[in-house]
Structure formats: structure tokens, C-alpha cells
Amino acid sequence: MTTKPRARKFRIRRTPTGTATSAQQTAYRSAAPRRDGDDATAAKADDTAQAPVTPQSLVRQPAPEQQDGPPQQDAPTQQDAKGGEVASARETRAETDIEAIRKEGLTGRQLRMARRVAQKHGLAPISDFDAVRQLRLRGIDPFQRSTMLELVVPRDGGSGETDAANAGNLPAGVKSNLPQTVRPGNSNLPSTDTTTPAERRAAEIMDIQRDITRRRRRRLVLLLTRLTAFVFLPTILAGWYYFAMATPMYSTKAEFLILQADGAGGGSGVGGFLPTQYATSQDSIAVQSYLQSKDAMQRLDEEMGYKEHFSQDWIDPIQRLSPDANNEQAYKLYEKNIKIGYDPTEGVVRMEVIAADPQTANDFASHLITYAEERVDELSRQKREDAMRSASESLEEAKIERREAQERLVQLQETQGVDPSEQLAVLRQQIGQYEMQLQEKQLQLQALLDNPRPNQAKVDGTQGDIRRLENLLARLNSDMSEAQAGSESLAARAAQIEMAKADLATADVFLQSALQNEKDSALEANRQVRYLTVPVRPIAADAPAYPRAFENTLLAFLIFGGIYLMVSLTSSILREQVSS
């Protein structure tokens, strides 16, 4: 039984250029034993030795007997000698190489790229890691840019074949995979870069971070430029105006109250229960509106020269009023410089007058207070006159009605001559007496008739008296209720007299009520009198109150910043909507 000689293994030392030396290649080929009928495998190993060696292939270079494709069967004697083995050394080495490749931390993109390169070279890998392993066995760098874009270009002139034939005594036309010498300047060689994928990823991340930093710096510079143009520069200009150019303005303040006459709280109605500040709130509001009106501005201009004061040349152009300014322009400046406020809780009207000269501001305030006093007197006078006018008219109407009622009564009395009421009273008295006598006679007659044998003479006499009394009563009743010739009845004339007397009494009541109303109106008119008192009188200022440079500059900064923020947010939202 023959035994197979044990093959000697040699480790190929890597030179700085990334290829094995010729002495090492010769020793490797001489030490590797050849088996009978395995010439093709040896030639393929020589071809692998001639291929360029990359750093990855030198680190994990497989043994010469590990080749692509299915493993070749050994001779029958060798198979009998290895009858107890499960897998060959080549299969074990392939699994070890794949496990080592897994630990390299390759990305999914690199693995897909390796499978595509393997397919271009006609390989049939069972996985992405196997594709990397087979490409490295072929001496191909699966991650080189030139390898990804095109197929491997064969070397010119067949110099490699000659070298392989000379190195391994292989016939011409057979390509060896063993490392081989390369000529300098060959552009098809794989890269000699020995950086790991982790280092390459770190470098790419560093480049991305640097790019992000550059973009942030550029955006920060652009942001500072925009803020300077739209916020800082306008704020600086506003501050320069308020601190250096604005004309100082002087302020004069005053306070006044509008009060009612004494005893106003004792009146009847709801007004008697209200405090003074609430009872005069309408007058205070009316005075405030008048002082802020164009009428007060025109009157102040006519008496004090308001337009002329603010048209002087030494006032800055922004606060200056043009000499030919109309009333509308002057009124806008008047509203800005005359500030009047009413406090309903205290009933105080506060006024602030602003002018370019302290004494002028004081004069303006004094004249405005005078205008307010005149307006208050005018309002109270109108109320008093209206109240007294209505009371006087009611009194005159009551007097006229009473006079007419009295005249009608007098006319009736003159027409009838005698008072019908008195005549009716006399007639009623007589009728009553005769009715009593008639009742007595009727009783006497009844007594006589009750006798079985009455005296006929007495019966006839009593019956005659009864008849005479009845005729008299009928005549008296007709005189009282029936009309006489050429005149009305006595009862009708008496009714007219009574109605005239009732109308006169009613007119007397109305006249008394009108007199009382006139007196009450006079008292109420006295209570409606308003007085304007000035607890805080205007005094000329010693120092200017305006402009407030720091506050106005800060306000300008906030305004410009808010406008820029609103515009930038709006533009960002619109840009996002358009891009989406």
C-alpha cells in the first residue's frame, strides 16, 4: 500500500508593494506536490499565483488546492485512505474564509456589489460572502471602482503567460493564478490602499460632518446678514435719530374735576344715589371729546398760533409741521401732542400737553382748561334752560285752562239769572213737606173708612185734601223736571252749572300742579349746575420729557424683529408648501 507524500506548506511573505517575491513563488511551486491526473488543478493554481495580490488576499490567502467550482475527486486509493473523513480540507478552509469575511463588517452595498462583479466574471457563488471569497481567490478586488465598472482587461503581449510558463514550466496559453511580478505603471492593478471598511466609513462620516459644518456656517453668515440688513441696521438708524437728531419736547401735565352743585345727592330718582364721579361722567366724557376735537385745535391755533409754533426751522424734520400745512395735518400732530384721559373710578380728567418750548406748553394747557370751563358752563346752562322751559310751558297751559273754565261758569250764571241749584233745593224742600201732609191725610181717610158708620162729610173733606195735595205735588215735580217755555228745565240748567264748577275745580288742580312743577324744575336746574375745579394746575417743565431715546430704540428693535420673524416664518411655510 502506497502512502501519499505529505505536502509542505510555505507562507508567502508580503512585500511593501503588495506582491510576493519571485524566490517565494518558485519555492511555493517547487514545494507543492502534484498528484497523478491533477495537472489542470496545478495549472489553475499557477494562474492564481500570477494574478495581482491585494492586501485582503494576502491576509487570508487560501491554499493552492482551494479552487472555484466543485471539489475534484481524488484517486480511488486516496478515497479509500480517507474513507472516515466527512469533509475535505478545502471545504473546511472555505467555511473558515467565509466566517472571516463575515467578521470584516462589510455593508450590504459592498456585498451586493461583490455579487454583481462575480456574476460579470462568470462565477456562481452561493452567497454574497462566497462571492467575495471567490473574487479574492481570483485576485480581483470586488470593491475597486474599475472592477465595478468593467470586466477584467487581459494583459497585452502575453507577458504574463510567458512569465507563468517560465515560473511554473506550464505550456503556453495556460494562465496561472499564482502571484506574479508586475510592471510599474500598470493602471489595471488593484489599489494598494490597506484601509479597512470601518476606517473608510469613519472618513466618509467625517467628510459629511465637515460638509454639514460648512453649510451651517454659511447659513449662519446668511442669517446674520439678513438680521443686520432688516433688524440691526434699522434699529441703529432709529437709535441715532432718537439720541442725536430728535428735537427735545417739553411736557406740561394738569388735572381737573367736574362737580355738581351742593345738595345734588339729595334729589329724588336714581341720580340721588350715585356718587359724584358717576353723576358727572357724561359731562367729563363730553369735555374730553371736545378738547380732543378739531374745533379746540382751530380755536387754539387762532388764539395761540399752534401751527406756527410747530413750523419753526429748529425743530427736526420728522416732528416739524410744514408752513403751508392744512388743518388735517395739523390735527394729526395735535392728537399726538395733546393727550387727555378720563378715569371713571375717580372722576379725574388728566391732560398732558407737549410742545417744543416749556412756557408754550404751559400756555397751551391753560387755554385748554379755559375752553373746558366754558364747555361745562354751556352744558349746564342748556340743561337748566331746557328744564325751566318745559315747566313754564306747562304752567301757562294750566292757567289758560282754568281761565276758560271760570269764564264758562260765569256765563251760565249770567244767562240763567238765578242759581238753578238753589231753586231745585227750595222745590225739593216744598215737595218733601207736601208729601208728609199727603201721607197724614191718607192715614186720616183710612181711619174714617175703618169705622162701620163713617161720617160722610169728614170722609169727603179728607178725600178733597188728598186730591189737592196730589195736584200740588205733580205741579211742583213738573216745574223741576220739565222745561219751561223758551228755556231749559231747571234740572238741566243745574247740571250745566255743576259741570262748569267741576271743570273749574279740575283746572285749579292742574294749575297747582304746574306751579309745583315749576318750583321743582327751578330747584333741579340749580342742582344741574356744573363746576370745573383744577386740583393740579399746569406748571412749566424744567427738563424735556421726550423723546425717550432708550425706550423708543428698544421698541423699534422689537418691531423690526417681529416683522422679520413674521416674514421669515411666512416664507418658510410657503416654501415648504410649494416644495411638498
Coordinates of C-alpha atoms in Angstrom, one line a residue:
M1 CA 0.0 0.0 0.0
T2 CA 1.5 3.3 -1.1
T3 CA 1.1 6.4 1.0
K4 CA 0.7 9.9 -0.3
P5 CA 3.6 12.1 0.4
R6 CA 2.7 15.0 2.8
A7 CA 2.7 18.4 1.1
R8 CA 4.9 21.0 2.6
K9 CA 3.3 24.4 3.2
F10 CA 5.1 27.7 2.8
R11 CA 3.9 31.1 3.9
I12 CA 4.3 33.8 1.3
R13 CA 5.7 37.0 2.8
R14 CA 4.2 40.2 1.5
T15 CA 6.5 42.8 0.2
P16 CA 5.8 46.5 0.6
T17 CA 4.5 46.7 -3.0
G18 CA 1.8 44.1 -2.2
T19 CA 3.2 41.2 -4.3
A20 CA 5.2 38.1 -3.5
T21 CA 8.9 37.8 -4.4
S22 CA 10.0 35.6 -7.3
A23 CA 12.0 33.4 -4.9
Q24 CA 9.0 32.8 -2.7
Q25 CA 6.9 32.0 -5.8
T26 CA 9.5 29.5 -7.0
A27 CA 9.7 27.8 -3.6
Y28 CA 6.0 27.6 -3.3
R29 CA 5.6 25.9 -6.7
S30 CA 8.5 23.5 -6.2
A31 CA 7.3 22.5 -2.7
A32 CA 3.7 21.9 -3.9
P33 CA 3.5 18.2 -4.9
R34 CA 1.5 17.2 -7.9
R35 CA -0.9 14.3 -8.0
D36 CA -1.4 12.0 -10.9
G37 CA -4.1 13.3 -13.2
D38 CA -4.2 16.7 -11.4
D39 CA -2.3 18.8 -14.0
A40 CA -5.3 21.1 -14.6
T41 CA -5.5 21.9 -11.0
A42 CA -1.8 22.7 -10.7
A43 CA -2.1 24.9 -13.8
K44 CA -5.0 26.8 -12.3
A45 CA -3.0 27.3 -9.1
D46 CA -0.1 28.7 -11.1
D47 CA -2.5 31.1 -12.8
T48 CA -3.8 32.2 -9.4
A49 CA -0.2 32.8 -8.4
Q50 CA 0.3 35.1 -11.4
A51 CA -2.8 37.3 -10.5
P52 CA -2.1 40.5 -8.6
V53 CA -2.3 40.2 -4.9
T54 CA -4.4 42.6 -2.8
P55 CA -4.0 43.3 0.9
Q56 CA -7.1 41.3 1.7
S57 CA -6.0 38.3 -0.4
L58 CA -2.6 38.2 1.3
V59 CA -4.1 38.3 4.7
R60 CA -6.4 35.3 4.1
Q61 CA -4.9 33.6 1.0
P62 CA -6.2 30.1 0.7
A63 CA -4.0 27.0 0.0
P64 CA -3.2 26.3 -3.7
E65 CA -5.5 23.4 -3.8
Q66 CA -8.6 25.6 -3.0
Q67 CA -10.1 26.4 -6.4
D68 CA -13.5 27.7 -7.6
G69 CA -16.1 25.2 -8.6
P70 CA -17.0 21.8 -7.2
P71 CA -14.1 20.0 -5.5
Q72 CA -12.3 17.4 -7.6
Q73 CA -12.4 13.8 -6.6
D74 CA -9.0 12.2 -5.6
A75 CA -7.8 8.9 -6.9
P76 CA -9.6 5.8 -5.7
T77 CA -6.7 4.8 -3.5
Q78 CA -6.8 8.2 -1.8
Q79 CA -10.6 8.0 -1.3
D80 CA -10.2 4.6 0.3
A81 CA -7.5 6.0 2.6
K82 CA -9.9 8.9 3.6
G83 CA -12.9 6.8 4.0
G84 CA -13.6 8.1 7.5
E85 CA -13.5 11.9 6.7
V86 CA -16.7 14.0 6.5
A87 CA -15.4 17.0 4.5
S88 CA -12.1 17.8 2.7
A89 CA -9.6 20.4 3.9
R90 CA -10.6 22.6 1.0
E91 CA -14.3 22.8 2.2
T92 CA -13.2 23.5 5.7
R93 CA -10.9 26.3 4.6
A94 CA -13.7 27.8 2.5
E95 CA -16.0 27.9 5.5
T96 CA -13.2 29.4 7.6
D97 CA -12.6 32.1 5.0
I98 CA -16.4 33.0 4.7
E99 CA -16.6 33.3 8.5
A100 CA -13.6 35.6 8.5
I101 CA -15.2 37.7 5.7
R102 CA -18.4 38.0 7.9
K103 CA -16.3 39.5 10.7
E104 CA -14.9 42.2 8.4
G105 CA -18.2 44.2 8.8
L106 CA -18.9 44.7 5.2
T107 CA -22.0 46.7 4.3
G108 CA -24.9 45.5 2.3
R109 CA -24.0 47.7 -0.6
Q110 CA -20.5 46.2 -0.7
L111 CA -21.9 42.6 -0.6
R112 CA -24.3 43.3 -3.5
M113 CA -21.5 44.9 -5.4
A114 CA -19.3 41.8 -4.9
R115 CA -22.1 39.5 -6.2
R116 CA -22.6 41.6 -9.4
V117 CA -18.8 41.6 -10.0
A118 CA -18.7 37.8 -9.5
Q119 CA -21.6 37.4 -12.0
K120 CA -19.7 39.5 -14.5
H121 CA -16.7 37.2 -14.2
G122 CA -18.8 34.1 -14.7
L123 CA -18.7 32.8 -11.1
A124 CA -21.5 31.1 -9.4
P125 CA -21.3 32.0 -5.6
I126 CA -23.7 30.5 -3.2
S127 CA -23.9 33.8 -1.1
D128 CA -22.5 37.3 -1.1
F129 CA -19.7 36.3 1.2
D130 CA -18.8 33.4 -1.0
A131 CA -18.7 35.9 -3.9
V132 CA -16.1 38.0 -2.0
R133 CA -14.1 34.8 -1.3
Q134 CA -14.1 33.6 -4.9
L135 CA -13.2 37.0 -6.3
R136 CA -10.2 37.2 -3.9
L137 CA -9.1 33.7 -4.9
R138 CA -9.1 35.0 -8.5
G139 CA -7.0 38.0 -7.4
I140 CA -9.9 40.5 -8.1
D141 CA -10.7 43.3 -5.6
P142 CA -14.5 43.3 -5.5
F143 CA -14.6 46.9 -4.1
Q144 CA -12.3 48.6 -6.6
R145 CA -14.0 51.2 -8.8
S146 CA -12.5 49.9 -12.0
T147 CA -13.6 46.4 -11.2
M148 CA -17.2 47.5 -10.7
L149 CA -17.4 49.4 -14.0
E150 CA -15.8 47.0 -16.4
L151 CA -14.6 43.4 -16.8
V152 CA -11.0 42.5 -16.2
V153 CA -8.9 43.5 -19.2
P154 CA -6.3 40.9 -20.1
R155 CA -2.6 41.9 -20.2
D156 CA -1.0 42.8 -23.5
G157 CA 1.6 40.8 -25.3
G158 CA 1.1 37.6 -23.3
S159 CA 3.9 38.6 -21.0
G160 CA 2.0 37.1 -18.1
E161 CA 1.6 33.8 -19.9
T162 CA 5.3 33.7 -20.6
D163 CA 6.2 34.5 -17.0
A164 CA 3.7 31.9 -15.8
A165 CA 5.2 29.3 -18.2
N166 CA 8.7 30.2 -17.2
A167 CA 7.8 30.2 -13.5
G168 CA 5.8 27.0 -13.3
N169 CA 7.0 25.3 -16.5
L170 CA 3.5 25.5 -17.8
P171 CA 2.7 25.2 -21.5
A172 CA 2.0 28.4 -23.4
G173 CA -1.7 29.6 -23.3
V174 CA -2.2 28.3 -19.8
K175 CA -2.9 31.1 -17.3
S176 CA -1.6 30.7 -13.7
N177 CA -3.4 32.2 -10.6
L178 CA -0.2 32.4 -8.6
P179 CA 1.3 35.8 -7.7
Q180 CA 3.5 37.2 -10.4
T181 CA 5.7 40.2 -11.0
V182 CA 4.0 43.2 -12.4
R183 CA 5.4 46.0 -14.4
P184 CA 5.3 49.5 -12.9
G185 CA 2.7 51.9 -14.3
N186 CA 0.0 49.3 -15.0
S187 CA -3.3 51.1 -14.4
N188 CA -5.3 47.8 -14.2
L189 CA -3.8 46.8 -10.9
P190 CA -6.0 46.8 -7.8
S191 CA -5.5 49.6 -5.3
T192 CA -2.7 49.2 -2.7
D193 CA -4.8 51.0 -0.1
T194 CA -4.9 48.9 3.1
T195 CA -7.6 50.9 4.9
T196 CA -10.4 48.8 6.4
P197 CA -14.1 49.4 5.7
A198 CA -14.6 50.8 9.2
E199 CA -11.9 53.4 8.5
R200 CA -13.4 54.3 5.2
R201 CA -16.8 54.7 6.8
A202 CA -15.3 56.9 9.5
A203 CA -13.6 59.0 6.8
E204 CA -16.9 59.4 4.9
I205 CA -18.7 60.3 8.1
M206 CA -16.0 62.9 8.8
D207 CA -16.5 64.3 5.4
I208 CA -20.2 64.5 5.9
Q209 CA -19.8 66.3 9.2
R210 CA -17.4 68.8 7.7
D211 CA -19.8 69.4 4.9
I212 CA -22.6 69.9 7.4
T213 CA -20.4 72.3 9.4
R214 CA -19.6 74.3 6.3
R215 CA -23.3 74.5 5.4
R216 CA -24.2 75.6 9.0
R217 CA -21.5 78.3 8.9
R218 CA -22.8 79.5 5.5
R219 CA -26.4 79.6 6.7
L220 CA -25.3 81.4 9.9
V221 CA -23.5 84.0 7.9
L222 CA -26.6 84.5 5.7
L223 CA -28.8 84.7 8.8
L224 CA -26.5 87.4 10.3
T225 CA -26.5 89.3 7.0
R226 CA -30.3 89.3 6.9
L227 CA -30.6 90.3 10.5
T228 CA -28.1 93.1 10.0
A229 CA -29.9 94.4 6.9
F230 CA -33.5 94.1 8.2
V231 CA -33.2 94.4 12.0
F232 CA -29.9 95.8 13.3
L233 CA -29.3 98.5 10.7
P234 CA -32.9 100.0 11.0
T235 CA -32.6 99.8 14.8
I236 CA -29.2 101.7 14.7
L237 CA -30.8 104.3 12.4
A238 CA -33.7 104.7 14.8
G239 CA -31.4 105.0 17.8
W240 CA -29.2 107.6 16.0
Y241 CA -32.3 109.7 15.3
Y242 CA -33.6 109.5 18.9
F243 CA -30.3 110.1 20.5
A244 CA -28.8 112.7 18.1
M245 CA -31.4 114.2 15.8
A246 CA -34.7 114.4 17.6
T247 CA -35.7 117.8 19.0
P248 CA -36.4 117.6 22.8
M249 CA -40.0 118.2 23.7
Y250 CA -41.4 119.5 27.0
S251 CA -44.5 118.2 28.7
T252 CA -47.0 120.0 30.9
K253 CA -49.5 118.0 33.0
A254 CA -52.7 119.1 34.6
E255 CA -55.8 117.5 36.2
F256 CA -59.3 118.8 36.7
L257 CA -62.7 117.6 38.0
I258 CA -66.3 118.4 37.1
L259 CA -68.5 118.6 40.2
Q260 CA -72.2 119.2 40.8
A261 CA -73.8 121.9 42.9
D262 CA -74.2 121.2 46.7
G263 CA -77.3 119.2 47.6
A264 CA -77.4 117.3 44.3
G265 CA -77.2 114.0 46.1
G266 CA -80.5 114.7 47.9
G267 CA -82.6 114.7 44.8
S268 CA -85.1 112.0 44.1
G269 CA -84.5 109.3 41.5
V270 CA -81.6 107.2 40.6
G271 CA -79.2 110.2 40.4
G272 CA -79.5 110.9 44.1
F273 CA -78.0 107.5 44.9
L274 CA -75.0 107.8 42.5
P275 CA -71.6 109.2 43.6
T276 CA -70.5 112.5 42.2
Q277 CA -67.9 110.9 39.7
Y278 CA -70.6 108.7 38.2
A279 CA -73.2 111.5 38.1
T280 CA -70.8 113.8 36.1
S281 CA -69.2 111.1 34.0
Q282 CA -71.2 112.1 30.9
D283 CA -70.0 115.7 31.3
S284 CA -66.4 114.6 31.8
I285 CA -66.5 112.5 28.6
A286 CA -68.1 115.3 26.7
V287 CA -65.3 117.7 27.8
Q288 CA -62.7 115.2 27.0
S289 CA -64.1 114.7 23.5
Y290 CA -64.2 118.5 22.9
L291 CA -60.6 119.1 24.0
Q292 CA -59.5 116.4 21.5
S293 CA -61.7 117.7 18.7
K294 CA -60.7 119.8 15.7
D295 CA -62.7 122.7 17.0
A296 CA -60.5 123.0 20.0
M297 CA -57.4 122.8 17.8
Q298 CA -58.6 125.6 15.5
R299 CA -59.5 127.8 18.4
L300 CA -56.1 127.2 20.0
D301 CA -54.4 128.0 16.7
E302 CA -56.4 131.2 16.3
E303 CA -55.5 132.4 19.8
M304 CA -52.1 130.9 20.4
G305 CA -50.6 130.1 17.0
Y306 CA -50.4 126.3 17.3
K307 CA -49.4 125.7 13.7
E308 CA -46.8 128.5 13.8
H309 CA -45.1 127.0 16.9
F310 CA -44.5 123.6 15.3
S311 CA -43.5 125.1 11.9
Q312 CA -40.2 126.6 13.3
D313 CA -37.0 125.8 11.5
W314 CA -35.1 124.5 14.5
I315 CA -37.5 121.5 15.0
D316 CA -36.3 118.3 13.4
P317 CA -38.0 117.4 10.0
I318 CA -39.9 114.5 11.4
Q319 CA -41.7 116.5 14.1
R320 CA -41.8 119.7 12.2
L321 CA -45.0 121.0 10.6
S322 CA -44.8 122.5 7.1
P323 CA -45.6 126.2 6.9
D324 CA -48.4 125.6 4.4
A325 CA -49.9 122.6 6.3
N326 CA -53.7 122.2 6.2
N327 CA -55.9 121.5 9.2
E328 CA -55.8 117.8 8.7
Q329 CA -52.0 117.6 9.0
A330 CA -52.1 120.0 12.0
Y331 CA -54.9 117.9 13.6
K332 CA -52.8 114.7 13.3
L333 CA -49.9 116.5 15.2
Y334 CA -52.4 117.9 17.7
E335 CA -53.7 114.4 18.5
K336 CA -50.1 113.2 19.0
N337 CA -49.1 116.1 21.3
I338 CA -52.4 116.6 23.3
K339 CA -53.1 113.6 25.5
I340 CA -56.3 113.6 27.6
G341 CA -57.6 110.7 29.6
Y342 CA -60.6 110.2 31.9
D343 CA -60.5 108.0 35.0
P344 CA -64.1 106.9 35.7
T345 CA -63.3 105.5 39.1
E346 CA -62.0 108.8 40.4
G347 CA -63.8 111.1 38.0
V348 CA -60.5 112.9 37.2
V349 CA -59.6 114.2 33.7
R350 CA -55.8 114.1 33.2
M351 CA -54.3 116.2 30.5
E352 CA -50.7 116.3 29.1
V353 CA -49.6 119.0 26.6
I354 CA -46.4 118.6 24.6
A355 CA -44.6 121.5 22.9
A356 CA -41.1 122.4 21.8
D357 CA -40.9 125.2 24.5
P358 CA -41.8 124.7 28.2
Q359 CA -43.6 128.1 28.5
T360 CA -45.6 127.5 25.3
A361 CA -46.7 124.1 26.6
N362 CA -47.9 125.7 29.8
D363 CA -49.8 128.4 27.9
F364 CA -51.5 125.7 25.7
A365 CA -52.6 123.8 28.8
S366 CA -54.0 126.9 30.5
H367 CA -56.1 127.8 27.4
L368 CA -57.4 124.3 27.1
I369 CA -58.6 124.3 30.7
T370 CA -60.4 127.6 30.0
Y371 CA -62.1 126.0 27.0
A372 CA -63.1 123.1 29.2
E373 CA -64.7 125.5 31.8
E374 CA -66.7 127.3 29.1
R375 CA -67.9 124.0 27.7
V376 CA -69.0 122.8 31.2
D377 CA -70.9 126.1 31.7
E378 CA -72.6 125.8 28.4
L379 CA -73.6 122.2 29.0
S380 CA -75.2 123.0 32.4
R381 CA -76.8 126.2 31.1
Q382 CA -78.5 124.2 28.4
K383 CA -79.8 121.7 30.9
R384 CA -81.2 124.4 33.1
E385 CA -82.9 126.2 30.3
D386 CA -84.5 123.1 28.9
A387 CA -85.9 122.1 32.3
M388 CA -87.2 125.6 33.1
R389 CA -88.7 126.0 29.6
S390 CA -90.8 122.9 29.9
A391 CA -92.1 123.8 33.4
S392 CA -93.0 127.3 32.3
E393 CA -94.9 126.0 29.3
S394 CA -96.9 123.6 31.5
L395 CA -97.8 126.4 33.9
E396 CA -99.1 128.6 31.1
E397 CA -101.3 125.9 29.7
A398 CA -102.8 125.2 33.2
K399 CA -103.6 128.9 33.7
I400 CA -105.3 129.2 30.3
E401 CA -107.5 126.1 31.0
R402 CA -108.6 127.4 34.4
R403 CA -109.4 130.8 33.0
E404 CA -111.6 129.2 30.3
A405 CA -113.4 127.0 32.9
Q406 CA -114.1 130.0 35.1
E407 CA -115.4 132.1 32.2
R408 CA -117.9 129.4 31.2
L409 CA -119.3 129.2 34.7
V410 CA -119.8 132.9 34.9
Q411 CA -121.6 132.9 31.5
L412 CA -124.0 130.2 32.7
Q413 CA -124.8 132.1 35.8
E414 CA -125.4 135.3 33.9
T415 CA -127.7 133.6 31.4
Q416 CA -129.9 131.9 34.0
G417 CA -130.0 134.8 36.4
V418 CA -130.7 132.6 39.5
D419 CA -128.7 129.7 40.6
P420 CA -130.7 126.6 39.5
S421 CA -129.2 124.6 42.3
E422 CA -130.8 126.9 44.9
Q423 CA -134.2 126.7 43.1
L424 CA -134.0 123.0 43.0
A425 CA -133.2 122.9 46.7
V426 CA -136.3 125.0 47.5
L427 CA -138.6 122.9 45.3
R428 CA -137.3 119.7 46.9
Q429 CA -138.0 121.1 50.3
Q430 CA -141.6 122.0 49.4
I431 CA -142.2 118.7 47.8
G432 CA -141.0 117.0 50.9
Q433 CA -143.4 118.9 53.1
Y434 CA -146.4 118.3 50.9
E435 CA -145.6 114.6 50.7
M436 CA -145.7 114.5 54.5
Q437 CA -149.1 116.2 54.6
L438 CA -150.4 113.9 51.9
Q439 CA -149.4 110.9 53.9
E440 CA -151.2 112.3 57.0
K441 CA -154.4 112.9 55.1
Q442 CA -154.3 109.4 53.7
L443 CA -154.0 108.0 57.2
Q444 CA -157.0 110.0 58.3
L445 CA -159.1 108.8 55.4
Q446 CA -158.2 105.3 56.2
A447 CA -159.2 105.7 59.8
L448 CA -162.5 107.1 58.8
L449 CA -163.2 104.3 56.4
D450 CA -162.4 101.8 59.0
N451 CA -165.4 103.0 61.0
P452 CA -168.6 100.9 60.2
R453 CA -170.6 104.0 60.1
P454 CA -168.2 106.7 59.0
N455 CA -169.1 110.4 58.9
Q456 CA -169.6 111.1 55.2
A457 CA -168.8 114.8 55.5
K458 CA -165.4 114.1 57.1
V459 CA -164.7 111.4 54.5
D460 CA -165.4 113.8 51.6
G461 CA -163.3 116.6 53.2
T462 CA -160.3 114.3 53.7
Q463 CA -160.5 113.0 50.2
G464 CA -160.6 116.6 48.9
D465 CA -157.5 117.4 50.8
I466 CA -155.7 114.4 49.5
R467 CA -156.7 115.3 45.9
R468 CA -155.4 118.9 46.3
L469 CA -152.1 117.8 47.8
E470 CA -151.5 115.3 44.9
N471 CA -152.2 118.0 42.3
L472 CA -149.8 120.3 44.0
L473 CA -147.0 117.7 44.1
A474 CA -147.5 116.9 40.4
R475 CA -147.1 120.6 39.6
L476 CA -144.0 121.0 41.6
N477 CA -142.4 118.0 40.1
S478 CA -143.2 119.2 36.6
D479 CA -141.7 122.6 37.4
M480 CA -138.4 120.9 38.5
S481 CA -138.0 118.3 35.6
E482 CA -139.9 119.7 32.7
A483 CA -138.7 122.6 30.5
Q484 CA -140.4 125.9 30.7
A485 CA -141.5 128.0 27.7
G486 CA -138.4 129.4 26.0
S487 CA -135.9 127.8 28.4
E488 CA -134.5 124.5 29.5
S489 CA -135.6 122.6 32.5
L490 CA -134.4 123.6 35.9
A491 CA -132.5 120.2 36.3
A492 CA -130.7 120.7 33.0
R493 CA -129.6 124.2 33.9
A494 CA -128.4 122.9 37.3
A495 CA -126.4 120.1 35.6
Q496 CA -124.6 122.6 33.4
I497 CA -123.8 124.7 36.3
E498 CA -122.3 121.7 38.2
M499 CA -120.2 120.6 35.2
A500 CA -118.8 124.1 34.9
K501 CA -117.9 124.1 38.5
A502 CA -116.2 120.7 38.1
D503 CA -114.2 121.9 35.2
L504 CA -113.1 124.9 37.2
A505 CA -112.1 122.7 40.1
T506 CA -110.1 120.4 37.7
A507 CA -108.4 123.5 36.2
D508 CA -107.5 124.6 39.7
V509 CA -105.8 121.3 40.4
F510 CA -103.8 121.4 37.2
L511 CA -102.7 125.0 37.9
Q512 CA -101.5 124.0 41.3
S513 CA -99.6 121.0 39.9
A514 CA -97.9 123.3 37.2
L515 CA -96.9 125.7 39.9
Q516 CA -95.3 122.9 41.9
N517 CA -93.6 121.5 38.9
E518 CA -92.1 124.9 38.1
K519 CA -90.7 125.2 41.6
D520 CA -89.2 121.7 41.4
S521 CA -87.8 122.4 37.9
A522 CA -86.1 125.6 39.3
L523 CA -84.6 123.5 42.1
E524 CA -83.5 120.8 39.8
A525 CA -82.0 123.4 37.4
N526 CA -80.0 124.8 40.3
R527 CA -78.8 121.2 41.1
Q528 CA -77.8 120.8 37.4
V529 CA -75.1 123.4 37.7
R530 CA -71.6 122.0 37.0
Y531 CA -68.4 123.4 38.3
L532 CA -64.9 122.7 36.9
T533 CA -62.2 122.6 39.6
V534 CA -58.5 122.3 38.9
P535 CA -56.6 120.4 41.6
V536 CA -53.4 120.1 39.6
R537 CA -52.6 123.3 37.7
P538 CA -50.2 123.3 34.7
I539 CA -46.6 124.3 35.5
A540 CA -43.7 124.8 33.0
A541 CA -41.3 121.9 32.9
D542 CA -37.5 122.3 33.6
A543 CA -36.3 119.3 31.5
P544 CA -37.5 117.8 28.3
A545 CA -39.7 114.7 28.6
Y546 CA -39.5 113.5 25.0
P547 CA -38.1 111.7 23.1
R548 CA -37.5 108.7 25.3
A549 CA -34.4 107.5 23.4
F550 CA -33.7 104.2 25.0
E551 CA -37.4 103.1 25.2
N552 CA -38.1 104.1 21.6
T553 CA -34.9 102.4 20.4
L554 CA -35.8 99.2 22.2
L555 CA -39.4 99.4 20.8
A556 CA -38.0 99.9 17.3
F557 CA -35.8 96.8 17.7
L558 CA -38.8 94.7 18.8
I559 CA -40.9 95.9 16.0
F560 CA -38.3 95.2 13.3
G561 CA -37.5 91.8 14.9
G562 CA -41.2 90.9 14.9
I563 CA -41.7 91.9 11.3
Y564 CA -38.6 89.9 10.2
L565 CA -39.8 86.9 12.2
M566 CA -43.3 87.0 10.7
V567 CA -41.9 87.4 7.1
S568 CA -39.3 84.6 7.6
L569 CA -41.9 82.2 9.0
T570 CA -44.4 83.0 6.3
S571 CA -41.7 82.5 3.5
S572 CA -40.6 79.2 5.2
I573 CA -44.2 77.9 5.3
L574 CA -44.8 78.9 1.7
R575 CA -41.5 77.3 0.5
E576 CA -42.4 74.1 2.3
Q577 CA -45.9 74.0 0.8
V578 CA -44.5 74.6 -2.7
S579 CA -41.8 72.0 -2.4
S580 CA -44.2 69.4 -1.0

